[in-house]
Amino acid sequence: MIAKRLLPALVATLACGLAHAAAPAKAPVFVGTDAPMASNAIYFVLTDRFVDGDTANDHRDQGGAHPTWDIPVPGAPKGESANIGYLGGDFRGVLDNAGYIKGMGFGAVWITPIVDNPDEAFTGGDPVSWGSKFTDRGKTGYHGYWGVNFYKLDEHLPSKGLDYRQFTAGMHKAGLKVVQDIVLNHGSPAFTMPVKQPQYGQIFDKQGKLVADEQNLPPYQLDPVRNPLHRFYHAYDDLVQLSNNDDQNPAVLDYFVGAYLQWIDEGSDAFRIDTISHMSTTFWKQFSARIRAKHPGFFMYGEAFDYSPDNIGKFTWPQNGGISVLDFPLRGRMGDVFEHPDSDYAQILDRLYLTNGPYQNPYELVTFYDNHDMARLNATDAGFIDANNFLFTARGIPAIYYGSEIGFERGKAEHQGNRNYFGQQRIDNAPKSPIYQHLKRIATLREKMPALQRGLMLPIRFAGQQASFYRVYQQGKVHQIALVLLNKGDQPASFQVGQWLQSGTWQPLLGGGQPVAIGDGGTLDATVAPHDVQVYLLDARVRRPDLLAELTRLQEERGHPAR
């Protein structure tokens, strides 16, 4: 009797077990990052030097005895120039060219700081001369990094009917996110002036009240104990003559949290943080926590101008604020490889840090090969093309400095033309450049492919003039296995790929060509033209056992081993 009563339950249990056994196993997830910003390649604009879209906001007569408009750097060789005054670039110039930027395949624009800067040229420090470094005498705040009121928009940027909120709304309508460059560790140059100048060394609050003033005193003469206007600053210097904000003072944190929450409310989608390594990780943890308390997941990346991954990786760790960084270590190797035609692709491989590396997540680093603070990439047109082909297919979020799409002022440092005015005519002529043409080709491909934006990266071979790797994204209904083949040589390159190659029909995505059917254990044979790239796509779930094993390892060991 007992057995008869148990039999139906036993049959039901067995049937349930068989049903579960018959159900397909859930596919594993393979994702480098799910950060929304990873979808968007970034175009970096030094706003004053892009396009003067509205001459009414140029303020060409500003500065009195210390004028701010169009100040050529002395000592320029014949036929060359650089400038340390305002040249007129503004929000209107960027917004008018949103279609140009979006059309190249970018999804975000990083603009230089928008906050109010001094209204005179600086009279302290060392004089600027051709090719000089860390010199500021005679320079203006055209770049935006000399903030005096971080709640106030600099008067050179907006136009009638186009304040910051309206600018970001216009960019969003054009399909572009806005990355605002922000500064917290310093304000304007603060001492060494022969006669103290208005605004220099001063910081004002939202109501225009003076909250800090170095009073043209060298930092060691500041008295933060007795003088309330000195309490915002450390009593020691840091970068040239710039004021040095005290990251241990809660009032400093409160001031900047308030300022930058204001700009998020007006449309900023992400922050690039200037000189992040000049303030403590304790400060950044507090800052990021307060920003993300109101805007969960808000993306930020910092500039630690340091080629040591151990030094910059710590900023990405959650206990230090979870802020991504510009990938200087990879940038160093990109310069080595793409500025020198006979270089070896293998030099790049050990700076990818795809497993157990120094970063919380290497796929969220912002990758680049030059910017406004270093010499532009000193490469041939072919070198730029090769650099872009790598940048837009490898892990990370690519950022391109304005003008690099045509090789503008290649090899030039700050006071040698790095930050020169670009202008509408160059933009209109850019499509004629082979660099532009190839950049648009690979950037628009990345824009369409989750695997290139956020997929795991599995290197196959980096050697000589060739590199090959997989990018794999598998989550939900999206499953892409991309095979990237890069040739930076002057001759066509033959590739034969069999390692981890899954059977199926692989589609070539660039330059036409026929689909390639691959059987079990087969190889994919391809020829890539000189200074070119090919990407093959298999739209299928990963099922090959050794590929599954490698991707599982990459997924599990993606970040820092102790984080």
Coordinates of C-alpha atoms in Angstrom, one line a residue:
M1 CA 0.0 0.0 0.0
I2 CA 2.8 2.4 0.9
A3 CA 4.5 1.6 -2.5
K4 CA 1.3 2.3 -4.4
R5 CA 0.8 5.6 -2.7
L6 CA 4.5 6.7 -3.4
L7 CA 4.4 5.6 -7.1
P8 CA 2.6 8.7 -8.5
A9 CA 4.9 11.1 -6.7
L10 CA 7.9 9.2 -7.9
V11 CA 6.7 9.3 -11.5
A12 CA 6.0 13.0 -11.2
T13 CA 9.5 13.6 -9.8
L14 CA 11.2 11.6 -12.6
A15 CA 9.1 13.4 -15.2
C16 CA 10.1 16.8 -13.8
G17 CA 13.8 15.7 -13.7
L18 CA 13.6 14.6 -17.3
A19 CA 12.0 17.9 -18.4
H20 CA 14.8 19.9 -16.7
A21 CA 17.3 17.6 -18.4
A22 CA 15.8 18.2 -21.7
A23 CA 15.7 22.0 -21.3
P24 CA 18.6 23.7 -23.1
A25 CA 21.4 24.9 -20.9
K26 CA 21.5 28.6 -20.3
A27 CA 24.2 30.2 -22.4
P28 CA 27.0 31.8 -20.5
V29 CA 27.4 35.5 -20.5
F30 CA 30.5 37.0 -22.1
V31 CA 30.7 40.8 -21.6
G32 CA 33.7 43.1 -21.3
T33 CA 31.6 45.9 -19.9
D34 CA 28.0 46.9 -19.7
A35 CA 28.8 50.6 -19.0
P36 CA 26.5 52.6 -21.4
M37 CA 29.3 54.9 -22.3
A38 CA 31.2 52.0 -23.9
S39 CA 28.9 52.3 -26.9
N40 CA 30.2 55.7 -27.7
A41 CA 33.5 56.5 -29.3
I42 CA 34.6 60.0 -28.1
Y43 CA 35.6 63.0 -30.1
F44 CA 37.7 65.4 -28.0
V45 CA 37.3 69.1 -28.8
L46 CA 39.4 71.9 -27.3
T47 CA 36.4 74.2 -27.6
D48 CA 38.1 77.5 -28.2
R49 CA 40.2 76.0 -31.0
F50 CA 37.5 74.1 -32.9
V51 CA 35.2 76.6 -34.7
D52 CA 34.1 80.2 -34.0
G53 CA 30.4 79.8 -34.6
D54 CA 29.5 83.1 -33.1
T55 CA 31.8 86.1 -33.3
A56 CA 29.5 88.1 -30.9
N57 CA 31.0 86.2 -27.9
D58 CA 34.7 86.6 -28.9
H59 CA 35.3 89.5 -26.4
R60 CA 38.2 90.7 -28.6
D61 CA 38.7 93.8 -26.5
Q62 CA 38.9 92.0 -23.2
G63 CA 41.8 92.4 -20.8
G64 CA 42.8 96.0 -21.0
A65 CA 46.6 96.3 -20.5
H66 CA 46.7 92.4 -20.6
P67 CA 44.6 91.6 -23.7
T68 CA 43.3 88.1 -24.2
W69 CA 42.6 87.8 -28.0
D70 CA 44.9 86.2 -30.5
I71 CA 48.4 86.1 -28.8
P72 CA 50.9 84.4 -31.1
V73 CA 53.7 82.4 -29.4
P74 CA 57.0 84.2 -30.0
G75 CA 59.9 82.5 -31.7
A76 CA 57.9 80.4 -34.2
P77 CA 59.9 79.1 -37.1
K78 CA 59.0 80.4 -40.5
G79 CA 55.6 79.0 -41.7
E80 CA 54.6 77.7 -38.2
S81 CA 52.6 79.2 -35.4
A82 CA 51.0 78.6 -32.1
N83 CA 48.7 80.8 -29.9
I84 CA 48.0 81.4 -26.2
G85 CA 45.0 83.8 -26.6
Y86 CA 41.4 83.2 -27.3
L87 CA 40.6 82.4 -30.9
G88 CA 36.8 82.2 -30.7
G89 CA 35.7 78.6 -30.6
D90 CA 32.4 78.2 -28.8
F91 CA 29.3 76.1 -28.3
R92 CA 27.8 77.2 -31.5
G93 CA 30.8 76.1 -33.5
V94 CA 30.6 72.6 -31.9
L95 CA 26.8 72.3 -32.3
D96 CA 26.9 73.5 -35.9
N97 CA 29.3 70.6 -36.6
A98 CA 27.5 67.9 -34.6
G99 CA 26.6 66.2 -37.9
Y100 CA 30.2 66.1 -38.9
I101 CA 31.2 64.5 -35.7
K102 CA 28.3 62.0 -35.6
G103 CA 28.8 61.2 -39.2
M104 CA 32.4 60.0 -38.5
G105 CA 31.0 57.4 -36.2
F106 CA 31.3 59.1 -32.8
G107 CA 28.7 58.9 -30.1
A108 CA 30.1 61.5 -27.6
V109 CA 31.9 64.8 -27.6
W110 CA 34.4 65.6 -24.8
I111 CA 34.6 69.4 -24.4
T112 CA 37.2 71.3 -22.4
P113 CA 36.0 73.0 -19.1
I114 CA 33.1 75.4 -19.4
V115 CA 33.6 77.3 -16.1
D116 CA 34.5 81.0 -15.8
N117 CA 38.2 81.8 -16.3
P118 CA 40.2 85.0 -15.7
D119 CA 39.6 88.0 -18.0
E120 CA 43.2 89.0 -18.4
A121 CA 46.4 87.3 -19.7
F122 CA 48.6 86.1 -16.8
T123 CA 51.6 88.2 -15.9
G124 CA 53.4 85.8 -13.6
G125 CA 55.4 82.6 -14.1
D126 CA 57.9 82.1 -16.9
P127 CA 57.3 83.6 -20.3
V128 CA 55.9 81.4 -23.0
S129 CA 58.2 80.8 -26.0
W130 CA 58.2 78.4 -28.9
G131 CA 58.3 74.9 -27.6
S132 CA 58.5 75.8 -23.9
K133 CA 56.9 73.7 -21.2
F134 CA 55.2 74.6 -17.9
T135 CA 55.3 78.3 -18.9
D136 CA 52.3 80.5 -18.5
R137 CA 53.3 84.2 -18.7
G138 CA 51.3 85.9 -21.3
K139 CA 48.8 83.0 -21.6
T140 CA 45.0 83.2 -21.2
G141 CA 42.5 80.8 -19.9
Y142 CA 41.3 80.0 -23.4
H143 CA 41.6 76.3 -22.6
G144 CA 39.2 76.5 -19.6
Y145 CA 41.4 74.9 -17.0
W146 CA 41.9 78.0 -14.9
G147 CA 38.6 78.1 -13.2
V148 CA 37.6 81.0 -10.9
N149 CA 33.9 80.3 -10.5
F150 CA 33.0 76.7 -11.1
Y151 CA 29.2 77.5 -11.0
K152 CA 29.4 80.1 -13.7
L153 CA 29.6 79.6 -17.5
D154 CA 32.6 81.3 -19.2
E155 CA 31.4 84.2 -21.3
H156 CA 33.3 83.0 -24.4
L157 CA 31.2 79.9 -24.9
P158 CA 27.4 80.6 -25.0
S159 CA 25.5 82.6 -27.6
K160 CA 22.1 84.2 -27.4
G161 CA 19.6 81.4 -27.1
L162 CA 22.4 78.8 -26.6
D163 CA 23.4 78.4 -23.0
Y164 CA 24.9 75.2 -21.7
R165 CA 21.5 73.5 -21.1
Q166 CA 20.4 74.4 -24.7
F167 CA 23.8 73.2 -26.0
T168 CA 23.6 69.8 -24.4
A169 CA 20.0 69.5 -25.6
G170 CA 21.0 70.2 -29.1
M171 CA 23.9 67.7 -29.0
H172 CA 21.5 65.0 -27.6
K173 CA 19.1 65.7 -30.4
A174 CA 22.0 65.2 -32.8
G175 CA 22.7 61.8 -31.2
L176 CA 25.8 62.9 -29.2
K177 CA 26.5 62.6 -25.5
V178 CA 28.4 65.4 -23.9
V179 CA 31.5 64.7 -21.8
Q180 CA 32.3 67.7 -19.6
D181 CA 36.0 68.1 -18.7
I182 CA 36.1 69.0 -15.0
V183 CA 38.9 70.3 -12.7
L184 CA 39.0 70.0 -8.9
N185 CA 42.6 70.0 -7.8
H186 CA 43.4 73.5 -8.9
G187 CA 42.1 76.8 -10.0
S188 CA 43.9 79.6 -11.8
P189 CA 47.5 80.7 -11.5
A190 CA 47.7 82.2 -8.0
F191 CA 51.1 83.9 -7.4
T192 CA 54.3 85.4 -8.9
M193 CA 52.4 88.3 -10.5
P194 CA 54.3 91.6 -10.4
V195 CA 51.1 93.2 -9.4
K196 CA 48.1 91.1 -8.2
Q197 CA 45.5 90.7 -11.0
P198 CA 41.8 90.4 -10.5
Q199 CA 40.4 86.8 -10.4
Y200 CA 43.8 85.1 -10.5
G201 CA 44.2 82.9 -7.4
Q202 CA 40.6 83.5 -6.4
I203 CA 37.5 81.3 -6.3
F204 CA 33.9 82.5 -6.2
D205 CA 30.7 80.7 -5.1
K206 CA 27.4 80.4 -7.0
Q207 CA 26.3 83.8 -5.7
G208 CA 29.6 85.4 -6.8
K209 CA 30.9 85.7 -3.2
L210 CA 34.7 85.3 -2.8
V211 CA 35.4 82.1 -0.9
A212 CA 39.2 81.7 -1.6
D213 CA 42.1 84.1 -2.4
E214 CA 45.8 83.3 -2.5
Q215 CA 46.4 87.0 -2.6
N216 CA 49.4 86.6 -4.8
L217 CA 51.3 85.0 -2.0
P218 CA 53.7 82.0 -2.5
P219 CA 52.0 79.0 -1.0
Y220 CA 54.4 78.7 2.0
Q221 CA 53.2 82.1 3.1
L222 CA 49.5 81.2 3.2
D223 CA 47.9 81.1 6.7
P224 CA 44.9 78.8 6.5
V225 CA 44.6 78.8 10.3
R226 CA 44.0 82.5 10.6
N227 CA 42.9 83.6 7.2
P228 CA 39.5 82.1 6.0
L229 CA 40.3 82.9 2.4
H230 CA 43.4 80.7 2.5
R231 CA 41.6 77.6 3.9
F232 CA 40.6 76.4 0.4
Y233 CA 44.3 75.8 -0.4
H234 CA 47.2 73.7 0.6
A235 CA 50.1 75.8 1.9
Y236 CA 52.4 74.2 -0.6
D237 CA 52.7 74.3 -4.3
D238 CA 51.9 71.6 -6.8
L239 CA 51.7 72.5 -10.5
V240 CA 53.6 75.6 -11.7
Q241 CA 51.8 78.7 -10.2
L242 CA 48.3 77.1 -10.0
S243 CA 46.4 77.3 -6.8
N244 CA 46.4 73.9 -5.0
N245 CA 43.0 73.0 -3.6
D246 CA 43.0 71.3 -0.2
D247 CA 41.4 67.8 -0.7
Q248 CA 41.2 67.3 3.0
N249 CA 38.9 70.3 3.6
P250 CA 35.2 69.3 3.5
A251 CA 34.3 72.7 2.2
V252 CA 36.3 72.0 -1.0
L253 CA 34.4 68.7 -1.5
D254 CA 31.1 70.5 -0.9
Y255 CA 31.9 73.2 -3.3
F256 CA 32.8 71.0 -6.2
V257 CA 30.0 68.4 -5.6
G258 CA 27.5 71.3 -5.8
A259 CA 29.1 72.8 -8.9
Y260 CA 29.3 69.6 -10.9
L261 CA 25.8 68.4 -9.8
Q262 CA 24.6 71.6 -11.3
W263 CA 26.2 70.9 -14.7
I264 CA 24.8 67.3 -14.7
D265 CA 21.4 68.8 -14.2
E266 CA 22.0 71.0 -17.3
G267 CA 22.9 68.0 -19.5
S268 CA 26.4 66.6 -18.9
D269 CA 26.4 62.9 -19.6
A270 CA 29.9 62.0 -18.3
F271 CA 32.9 63.6 -16.7
R272 CA 36.5 63.6 -17.7
I273 CA 38.5 64.5 -14.5
D274 CA 41.6 66.6 -15.0
T275 CA 44.8 65.8 -13.0
I276 CA 43.0 63.1 -10.9
S277 CA 46.3 61.9 -9.3
H278 CA 46.8 65.3 -7.6
M279 CA 44.1 64.5 -5.1
S280 CA 43.7 61.5 -2.7
T281 CA 41.7 58.4 -3.4
T282 CA 39.8 59.2 -0.2
F283 CA 38.6 62.4 -1.8
W284 CA 37.6 60.7 -5.0
K285 CA 35.7 58.0 -3.2
Q286 CA 33.6 60.7 -1.4
F287 CA 33.2 62.8 -4.6
S288 CA 32.0 59.8 -6.8
A289 CA 29.7 58.5 -4.0
R290 CA 27.9 61.8 -3.8
I291 CA 27.6 62.3 -7.5
R292 CA 26.4 58.7 -8.0
A293 CA 24.0 58.9 -5.1
K294 CA 21.9 61.3 -7.3
H295 CA 23.0 59.9 -10.7
P296 CA 23.6 56.1 -10.3
G297 CA 26.2 54.7 -12.7
F298 CA 27.4 58.2 -13.8
F299 CA 30.5 57.6 -15.9
M300 CA 33.7 59.3 -15.0
Y301 CA 37.3 58.9 -16.2
G302 CA 40.3 60.6 -14.9
E303 CA 43.6 61.8 -16.3
A304 CA 46.6 60.6 -14.4
F305 CA 49.5 61.5 -16.7
D306 CA 51.5 58.5 -15.8
Y307 CA 52.6 55.5 -17.9
S308 CA 52.7 53.2 -14.9
P309 CA 49.6 51.0 -14.7
D310 CA 50.3 50.4 -11.0
N311 CA 50.0 54.1 -10.3
I312 CA 46.8 54.8 -12.3
G313 CA 45.0 51.5 -11.8
K314 CA 44.1 52.3 -8.2
F315 CA 41.6 55.0 -9.2
T316 CA 39.5 52.4 -10.9
W317 CA 39.0 50.3 -7.8
P318 CA 35.6 50.6 -6.0
Q319 CA 37.1 51.4 -2.7
N320 CA 38.8 54.4 -4.3
G321 CA 35.8 55.8 -6.2
G322 CA 35.5 53.4 -9.1
I323 CA 36.6 56.0 -11.6
S324 CA 37.9 54.9 -15.0
V325 CA 41.1 56.5 -16.4
L326 CA 42.7 57.5 -19.7
D327 CA 44.9 54.5 -20.7
F328 CA 48.3 56.1 -20.7
P329 CA 50.3 52.8 -20.6
L330 CA 48.6 51.6 -23.8
R331 CA 49.0 55.0 -25.3
G332 CA 52.8 54.8 -24.8
R333 CA 53.0 51.6 -26.7
M334 CA 50.7 52.9 -29.5
G335 CA 53.1 55.7 -30.0
D336 CA 56.0 53.2 -30.2
V337 CA 54.2 51.1 -32.7
F338 CA 52.3 53.5 -35.0
E339 CA 55.0 56.2 -35.2
H340 CA 57.5 53.7 -36.4
P341 CA 56.7 51.7 -39.5
D342 CA 59.0 48.8 -38.8
S343 CA 57.8 48.3 -35.2
D344 CA 56.4 45.0 -33.8
Y345 CA 52.7 44.7 -32.9
A346 CA 53.9 42.5 -30.0
Q347 CA 54.8 45.7 -28.1
I348 CA 51.1 46.4 -27.6
L349 CA 50.1 43.0 -26.2
D350 CA 51.4 43.3 -22.6
R351 CA 49.6 46.7 -22.1
L352 CA 46.1 45.3 -22.7
Y353 CA 45.9 43.7 -19.2
L354 CA 43.0 41.5 -20.1
T355 CA 43.3 39.2 -17.1
N356 CA 44.3 39.8 -13.5
G357 CA 45.6 43.3 -14.4
P358 CA 45.8 46.6 -12.4
Y359 CA 42.4 47.9 -13.4
Q360 CA 38.9 47.2 -12.1
N361 CA 37.8 46.7 -15.7
P362 CA 40.2 47.2 -18.6
Y363 CA 37.2 47.4 -21.0
E364 CA 36.1 50.7 -19.5
L365 CA 39.4 52.5 -20.0
V366 CA 39.4 55.4 -22.4
T367 CA 42.0 54.7 -25.1
F368 CA 43.8 57.3 -27.2
Y369 CA 47.1 58.1 -28.9
D370 CA 47.4 61.8 -28.4
N371 CA 45.8 64.8 -26.7
H372 CA 46.2 68.5 -25.9
D373 CA 48.9 67.9 -23.2
M374 CA 51.4 66.0 -25.3
A375 CA 52.8 66.0 -28.7
R376 CA 50.3 64.9 -31.3
L377 CA 50.9 61.5 -32.9
N378 CA 53.9 61.9 -35.2
A379 CA 52.9 59.4 -37.8
T380 CA 52.4 59.2 -41.6
D381 CA 48.9 59.0 -43.0
A382 CA 49.3 55.2 -43.0
G383 CA 50.4 55.3 -39.4
F384 CA 47.2 57.2 -38.4
I385 CA 45.1 54.8 -40.3
D386 CA 46.7 51.8 -38.6
A387 CA 46.4 53.5 -35.2
N388 CA 42.6 54.1 -35.8
N389 CA 42.1 50.6 -37.1
F390 CA 43.5 49.2 -33.9
L391 CA 41.9 51.7 -31.5
F392 CA 38.4 51.1 -32.8
T393 CA 38.6 47.3 -32.7
A394 CA 40.5 46.7 -29.5
R395 CA 39.2 46.8 -25.9
G396 CA 38.4 50.2 -24.4
I397 CA 36.5 53.3 -25.3
P398 CA 38.4 55.2 -28.1
A399 CA 38.9 58.9 -27.9
I400 CA 40.2 61.0 -30.9
Y401 CA 41.6 64.5 -30.5
Y402 CA 40.2 67.1 -32.8
G403 CA 42.0 67.3 -36.1
S404 CA 43.6 63.8 -35.8
E405 CA 41.1 62.7 -38.5
I406 CA 43.3 64.6 -41.0
G407 CA 46.7 64.4 -39.2
F408 CA 46.4 68.1 -38.1
E409 CA 49.6 69.5 -36.7
R410 CA 51.1 66.0 -36.3
G411 CA 54.0 65.7 -34.0
K412 CA 53.5 69.2 -32.5
A413 CA 53.5 69.9 -28.8
E414 CA 51.5 72.5 -26.9
H415 CA 53.5 75.6 -27.7
Q416 CA 54.3 74.4 -31.2
G417 CA 50.8 74.1 -32.7
N418 CA 49.2 71.2 -30.8
R419 CA 46.3 73.4 -29.9
N420 CA 46.0 75.5 -33.0
Y421 CA 42.6 76.7 -34.4
F422 CA 41.0 74.1 -36.6
G423 CA 38.2 76.0 -38.4
Q424 CA 35.2 75.3 -40.6
Q425 CA 37.3 75.1 -43.8
R426 CA 39.3 72.2 -42.6
I427 CA 36.1 70.5 -41.4
D428 CA 34.5 71.0 -44.8
N429 CA 37.7 69.6 -46.6
A430 CA 38.2 66.7 -44.1
P431 CA 36.4 64.0 -46.2
K432 CA 39.1 64.3 -48.8
S433 CA 41.7 63.0 -46.3
P434 CA 42.5 59.3 -46.4
I435 CA 42.9 59.3 -42.6
Y436 CA 39.3 60.6 -42.3
Q437 CA 38.0 58.1 -44.8
H438 CA 39.4 55.1 -43.1
L439 CA 38.5 56.5 -39.6
K440 CA 34.9 56.9 -40.6
R441 CA 34.9 53.4 -42.0
I442 CA 36.1 51.6 -38.9
A443 CA 34.3 54.0 -36.4
T444 CA 30.9 53.5 -38.0
L445 CA 31.5 49.7 -37.9
R446 CA 32.2 49.9 -34.2
E447 CA 29.1 52.0 -33.7
K448 CA 27.0 49.2 -35.0
M449 CA 28.7 46.2 -33.3
P450 CA 28.2 45.3 -29.6
A451 CA 31.2 42.9 -29.9
L452 CA 33.6 45.8 -30.8
Q453 CA 32.1 48.1 -28.2
R454 CA 31.9 45.9 -25.2
G455 CA 32.9 42.3 -26.1
L456 CA 35.7 40.3 -24.4
M457 CA 39.0 40.5 -26.3
L458 CA 40.9 37.3 -26.9
P459 CA 44.3 37.8 -28.6
I460 CA 45.3 35.2 -31.2
R461 CA 48.6 36.7 -32.6
F462 CA 50.4 40.0 -32.2
A463 CA 53.7 39.9 -34.2
G464 CA 55.5 42.0 -36.7
Q465 CA 53.1 43.9 -39.0
Q466 CA 50.1 41.7 -38.1
A467 CA 47.6 41.4 -35.2
S468 CA 44.6 39.1 -34.9
F469 CA 42.1 38.7 -32.1
Y470 CA 38.5 37.9 -31.3
R471 CA 35.9 40.2 -29.7
V472 CA 33.0 38.3 -28.3
Y473 CA 29.7 39.6 -26.9
Q474 CA 27.1 37.1 -25.7
Q475 CA 24.2 38.3 -23.5
G476 CA 20.5 37.9 -23.9
K477 CA 19.5 37.7 -27.5
V478 CA 22.8 39.3 -28.8
H479 CA 25.6 36.9 -29.6
Q480 CA 28.5 38.0 -31.8
I481 CA 31.9 36.5 -32.4
A482 CA 34.0 38.9 -34.3
L483 CA 37.4 38.1 -35.7
V484 CA 39.7 41.1 -36.3
L485 CA 42.6 41.0 -38.7
L486 CA 45.0 44.0 -38.8
N487 CA 47.8 44.6 -41.2
K488 CA 50.0 47.7 -40.7
G489 CA 52.6 46.7 -43.4
D490 CA 53.2 48.1 -46.8
Q491 CA 52.3 44.8 -48.5
P492 CA 49.2 42.6 -48.5
A493 CA 49.2 40.2 -45.5
S494 CA 48.0 36.6 -45.5
F495 CA 46.2 35.3 -42.4
Q496 CA 45.4 31.7 -41.6
V497 CA 43.3 31.5 -38.4
G498 CA 42.4 28.1 -36.9
Q499 CA 42.9 28.6 -33.2
W500 CA 39.5 28.8 -31.3
L501 CA 37.8 29.2 -34.7
Q502 CA 34.2 28.1 -34.4
S503 CA 32.4 26.4 -37.3
G504 CA 29.7 28.4 -39.1
T505 CA 29.4 31.0 -41.8
W506 CA 31.6 34.0 -41.2
Q507 CA 30.6 37.3 -42.8
P508 CA 33.3 39.8 -43.9
L509 CA 32.1 43.2 -42.9
L510 CA 34.5 45.5 -44.7
G511 CA 35.3 45.8 -48.4
G512 CA 32.8 43.3 -49.8
G513 CA 33.9 39.7 -50.1
Q514 CA 31.9 36.5 -49.8
P515 CA 30.8 34.7 -46.6
V516 CA 33.2 32.0 -45.6
A517 CA 31.8 28.6 -44.5
I518 CA 34.0 27.0 -41.8
G519 CA 33.6 23.4 -40.8
D520 CA 34.7 21.8 -37.5
G521 CA 38.5 22.1 -37.2
G522 CA 38.7 24.3 -40.3
T523 CA 40.8 27.5 -40.8
L524 CA 39.9 30.9 -42.2
D525 CA 42.2 32.1 -44.8
A526 CA 42.2 35.8 -45.7
T527 CA 44.3 38.5 -47.3
V528 CA 44.3 42.0 -45.8
A529 CA 45.4 44.9 -47.9
P530 CA 48.3 47.1 -46.8
H531 CA 47.4 49.4 -43.8
D532 CA 44.0 47.9 -43.6
V533 CA 41.7 45.9 -41.4
Q534 CA 39.1 43.1 -41.9
V535 CA 36.5 42.0 -39.5
Y536 CA 34.6 38.8 -39.8
L537 CA 31.4 38.2 -37.9
L538 CA 29.8 34.9 -36.8
D539 CA 26.3 35.6 -35.4
A540 CA 26.1 32.6 -33.2
R541 CA 26.4 31.5 -29.6
V542 CA 29.8 30.2 -28.5
R543 CA 29.8 26.4 -28.5
R544 CA 33.3 25.3 -29.4
P545 CA 34.7 23.9 -26.1
D546 CA 38.2 25.4 -26.1
L547 CA 36.8 28.8 -27.1
L548 CA 34.2 28.5 -24.3
A549 CA 37.0 27.7 -21.8
E550 CA 39.1 30.7 -22.9
L551 CA 36.2 33.1 -22.8
T552 CA 35.1 31.8 -19.4
R553 CA 38.6 32.4 -18.1
L554 CA 38.7 35.9 -19.6
Q555 CA 35.3 36.7 -18.0
E556 CA 36.3 35.4 -14.6
E557 CA 39.7 37.0 -14.5
R558 CA 38.8 40.3 -16.2
G559 CA 39.7 42.7 -13.4
H560 CA 42.2 43.1 -10.7
P561 CA 42.6 39.8 -8.8
A562 CA 42.0 41.3 -5.4
R563 CA 39.1 43.5 -6.3

